[in-house]
């Protein structure tokens, strides 16, 4: 080994020694950046209330009541418990290591400021107390990762497992959206009454027939049109939950349309309504939402609002719309010339 090689080897050994000493004096091991739960308090408490707000002013509050979850407004409207519990679990599992920024001047740019945020989540141990946790969800630096800040603290972290998209701030996203809990293929009868008249249909052995008015009992129905109507009615989704169905302004005492669906019992493991008849009433228009109407179903004490495209079929349906059109008569066959004679020339 010549002199130059010995010098280079010595320099390399010195660099390795210096790096080792720096590791001892300024440790940067995994332990120094080990991720910790962002909200450790959730592991030892049972939340009684959750609030979600977005940056536009929309918000929703959910209360635990008797082991179930319900909206705070309209008060008592049943919420989907699994959605609320999943949010709480997702927050409990959030963890972060070293903050990406610690200066509050950066909060607004990352959408985690007190007044500029994508989502603000508050969790309460007592419904009437102060929140035990406040979390701001902000921008997403990459897929499935969000900037997160705890209320009252300046550091901002990158955390995976929760984004603003996963935490809606409208009440309709926290409740069962299906208005009619009846499977379309279980419907064996349908009755509709609206401003254009009334009719009833029955299904037997896979065939639809008119039950009322009796004078139309022998009218042939277009099965595809009837099935399409049934699927539309069974597929109605709410726009937003409303208050008690007895509210006079909803117009449900004198509905614009009434739908009666007769159906078979649901399977024992299904969340659908039990067998029998389900009555759906379509009421007054929703102020400020053109075409939307209030609606309520039997067996459920709250009203909902339904978008125009869903209610139009019920409000405007007529029996004539479902009658099968007669087939067009077949064109007469061309006359054949007498045997042994060729057709004459055209004149």
XYZ file of N, CA and C in Angstrom, residues 157-247:
273
model
N -48.441 17.239 12.638
C -47.881 15.940 12.294
C -48.478 15.430 10.990
N -47.795 14.454 10.427
C -48.361 13.679 9.327
C -48.835 12.358 9.917
N -50.109 12.057 9.672
C -50.679 10.828 10.222
C -51.459 10.104 9.138
N -51.402 8.801 9.151
C -52.132 7.997 8.174
C -53.300 7.309 8.859
N -54.306 6.964 8.047
C -55.454 6.244 8.574
C -56.710 7.076 8.734
N -56.621 8.383 8.482
C -57.801 9.232 8.619
C -57.609 10.471 7.752
N -58.646 10.806 6.978
C -58.595 12.003 6.142
C -59.904 12.755 6.284
N -59.912 13.991 5.813
C -61.129 14.800 5.887
C -62.277 14.140 5.143
N -61.972 13.460 4.050
C -63.004 12.776 3.266
C -63.721 11.710 4.093
N -63.013 11.108 5.045
C -63.599 10.041 5.869
C -64.495 10.574 6.981
N -64.503 11.897 7.169
C -65.214 12.481 8.310
C -66.173 13.565 7.802
N -67.328 13.190 7.273
C -68.269 14.192 6.755
C -68.867 15.032 7.866
N -69.242 16.252 7.512
C -69.804 17.177 8.509
C -71.292 17.407 8.310
N -71.948 16.574 7.498
C -73.390 16.714 7.320
C -74.110 15.566 8.015
N -75.250 15.833 8.648
C -75.963 14.788 9.395
C -76.363 13.591 8.546
N -76.700 13.826 7.266
C -77.156 12.734 6.419
C -76.139 11.632 6.213
N -74.869 11.936 6.402
C -73.827 10.924 6.215
C -73.648 10.031 7.432
N -74.321 10.349 8.529
C -74.156 9.575 9.768
C -75.389 8.750 10.106
N -76.350 8.689 9.189
C -77.574 7.932 9.441
C -77.794 6.942 8.300
N -78.749 6.053 8.476
C -79.133 5.133 7.412
C -79.799 5.930 6.302
N -79.243 5.872 5.104
C -79.730 6.717 4.010
C -80.904 6.093 3.268
N -81.051 4.797 3.345
C -82.149 4.141 2.638
C -83.467 4.441 3.334
N -84.390 5.052 2.608
C -85.664 5.450 3.201
C -86.618 4.268 3.312
N -86.578 3.369 2.355
C -87.500 2.233 2.312
C -86.716 0.945 2.546
N -86.749 0.401 3.756
C -85.967 -0.805 4.065
C -86.650 -2.077 3.580
N -86.965 -2.100 2.293
C -87.650 -3.242 1.688
C -86.924 -3.593 0.393
N -86.598 -4.858 0.211
C -85.951 -5.300 -1.024
C -86.972 -5.321 -2.153
N -86.600 -4.803 -3.307
C -87.533 -4.699 -4.431
C -88.083 -6.065 -4.835
N -87.251 -7.102 -4.775
C -87.723 -8.414 -5.219
C -88.655 -9.082 -4.218
N -88.844 -8.480 -3.035
C -89.781 -9.044 -2.056
C -91.159 -8.382 -2.124
N -91.304 -7.351 -2.971
C -92.565 -6.620 -3.053
C -93.585 -7.429 -3.848
N -94.746 -7.625 -3.250
C -95.817 -8.382 -3.912
C -97.046 -7.521 -4.183
N -97.005 -6.275 -3.781
C -98.134 -5.386 -4.045
C -97.705 -3.941 -3.915
N -98.359 -3.086 -4.678
C -98.037 -1.668 -4.625
C -99.314 -0.858 -4.830
N -99.445 0.178 -4.016
C -100.571 1.097 -4.165
C -100.066 2.521 -4.136
N -100.558 3.359 -5.027
C -100.138 4.755 -5.088
C -101.369 5.644 -5.195
N -101.353 6.684 -4.379
C -102.416 7.695 -4.423
C -101.747 9.059 -4.502
N -102.081 9.822 -5.535
C -101.508 11.159 -5.689
C -102.514 12.079 -6.374
N -102.093 13.248 -6.791
C -103.016 14.223 -7.359
C -103.578 13.782 -8.714
N -103.032 12.718 -9.288
C -103.516 12.221 -10.572
C -104.452 11.030 -10.427
N -104.643 10.540 -9.204
C -105.547 9.421 -8.990
C -104.932 8.354 -8.103
N -105.581 7.186 -8.087
C -105.129 6.088 -7.239
C -105.190 4.772 -8.007
N -104.289 3.871 -7.667
C -104.342 2.529 -8.241
C -103.588 1.571 -7.333
N -103.915 0.283 -7.472
C -103.235 -0.769 -6.728
C -102.895 -1.904 -7.675
N -101.715 -2.472 -7.493
C -101.252 -3.590 -8.300
C -100.875 -4.750 -7.393
N -101.005 -5.970 -7.893
C -100.625 -7.160 -7.128
C -99.761 -8.059 -8.008
N -98.855 -8.755 -7.368
C -97.968 -9.674 -8.083
C -98.219 -11.091 -7.593
N -98.501 -11.972 -8.538
C -98.754 -13.372 -8.192
C -98.107 -14.246 -9.249
N -97.351 -15.218 -8.775
C -96.641 -16.129 -9.687
C -95.795 -15.363 -10.701
N -95.206 -14.260 -10.241
C -94.315 -13.497 -11.085
C -94.993 -12.561 -12.065
N -96.326 -12.473 -12.025
C -97.057 -11.621 -12.975
C -97.776 -10.499 -12.218
N -97.716 -9.292 -12.766
C -98.382 -8.137 -12.174
C -99.764 -7.958 -12.801
N -100.732 -7.584 -11.932
C -102.089 -7.318 -12.413
C -102.672 -6.148 -11.635
N -103.737 -5.595 -12.168
C -104.401 -4.457 -11.529
C -105.406 -4.976 -10.511
N -105.315 -4.500 -9.294
C -106.271 -4.865 -8.247
C -107.315 -3.769 -8.058
N -106.923 -2.530 -8.305
C -107.827 -1.394 -8.162
C -107.336 -0.277 -9.085
N -108.255 0.344 -9.861
C -109.710 0.185 -9.875
C -110.139 -1.136 -10.528
N -111.251 -1.678 -10.046
C -111.733 -2.978 -10.518
C -112.015 -2.962 -12.007
N -112.440 -1.800 -12.534
C -112.760 -1.713 -13.963
C -111.546 -1.955 -14.843
N -110.335 -1.837 -14.266
C -109.103 -2.024 -15.040
C -108.437 -3.374 -14.755
N -109.198 -4.286 -14.123
C -108.605 -5.538 -13.665
C -108.030 -6.376 -14.800
N -108.598 -6.255 -16.003
C -108.136 -7.084 -17.118
C -107.107 -6.384 -18.005
N -106.700 -5.192 -17.593
C -105.712 -4.449 -18.367
C -104.341 -5.130 -18.244
N -103.656 -5.258 -19.359
C -102.315 -5.856 -19.338
C -101.289 -4.800 -18.937
N -100.395 -5.203 -18.044
C -99.365 -4.285 -17.564
C -98.016 -4.605 -18.203
N -97.203 -3.567 -18.336
C -95.840 -3.738 -18.810
C -94.972 -4.091 -17.600
N -94.583 -5.343 -17.494
C -93.864 -5.827 -16.310
C -92.574 -5.052 -16.069
N -91.877 -4.697 -17.128
C -90.616 -3.961 -16.962
C -90.851 -2.590 -16.354
N -91.928 -1.919 -16.769
C -92.236 -0.593 -16.220
C -92.632 -0.696 -14.756
N -93.402 -1.721 -14.405
C -93.817 -1.889 -13.012
C -92.601 -2.179 -12.138
N -91.752 -3.092 -12.592
C -90.556 -3.431 -11.814
C -89.638 -2.223 -11.680
N -89.543 -1.399 -12.720
C -88.726 -0.187 -12.649
C -89.271 0.764 -11.595
N -90.593 0.907 -11.529
C -91.208 1.763 -10.517
C -90.932 1.230 -9.113
N -91.062 -0.074 -8.932
C -90.814 -0.678 -7.624
C -89.358 -0.459 -7.201
N -88.421 -0.648 -8.111
C -87.005 -0.447 -7.769
C -86.732 1.010 -7.400
N -87.378 1.931 -8.109
C -87.178 3.349 -7.785
C -87.691 3.656 -6.388
N -88.864 3.156 -6.049
C -89.455 3.432 -4.741
C -88.641 2.780 -3.617
N -88.178 1.549 -3.849
C -87.400 0.853 -2.810
C -85.988 1.409 -2.698
N -85.539 2.110 -3.722
C -84.187 2.645 -3.711
C -84.092 4.093 -3.281
N -85.169 4.671 -2.762
C -85.137 6.072 -2.338
C -84.112 6.300 -1.240
N -83.309 7.348 -1.402
C -82.322 7.731 -0.388
C -82.626 9.131 0.106
N -82.419 9.339 1.383
C -82.693 10.658 1.945
C -81.598 11.644 1.580
N -81.961 12.908 1.580
C -80.977 13.980 1.442
C -80.495 14.399 2.829
N -81.447 14.512 3.762
C -81.101 14.899 5.130
C -82.192 14.435 6.082
N -81.841 14.110 7.321
C -82.870 13.804 8.317
C -83.598 15.072 8.737
N -84.865 14.929 9.084
C -85.666 16.058 9.556
C -86.183 15.729 10.956
N -87.121 16.528 11.434
C -87.630 16.348 12.787
C -88.736 15.320 12.869
N -89.499 15.326 13.961
C -90.604 14.384 14.131
C -91.596 14.484 12.981
N -92.105 13.329 12.539
C -92.999 13.321 11.383
C -94.316 14.038 11.649
N -94.612 14.338 12.914
C -95.847 15.053 13.251
C -95.741 16.551 13.001
N -94.554 17.048 12.650
C -94.374 18.477 12.398
C -95.312 18.933 11.286
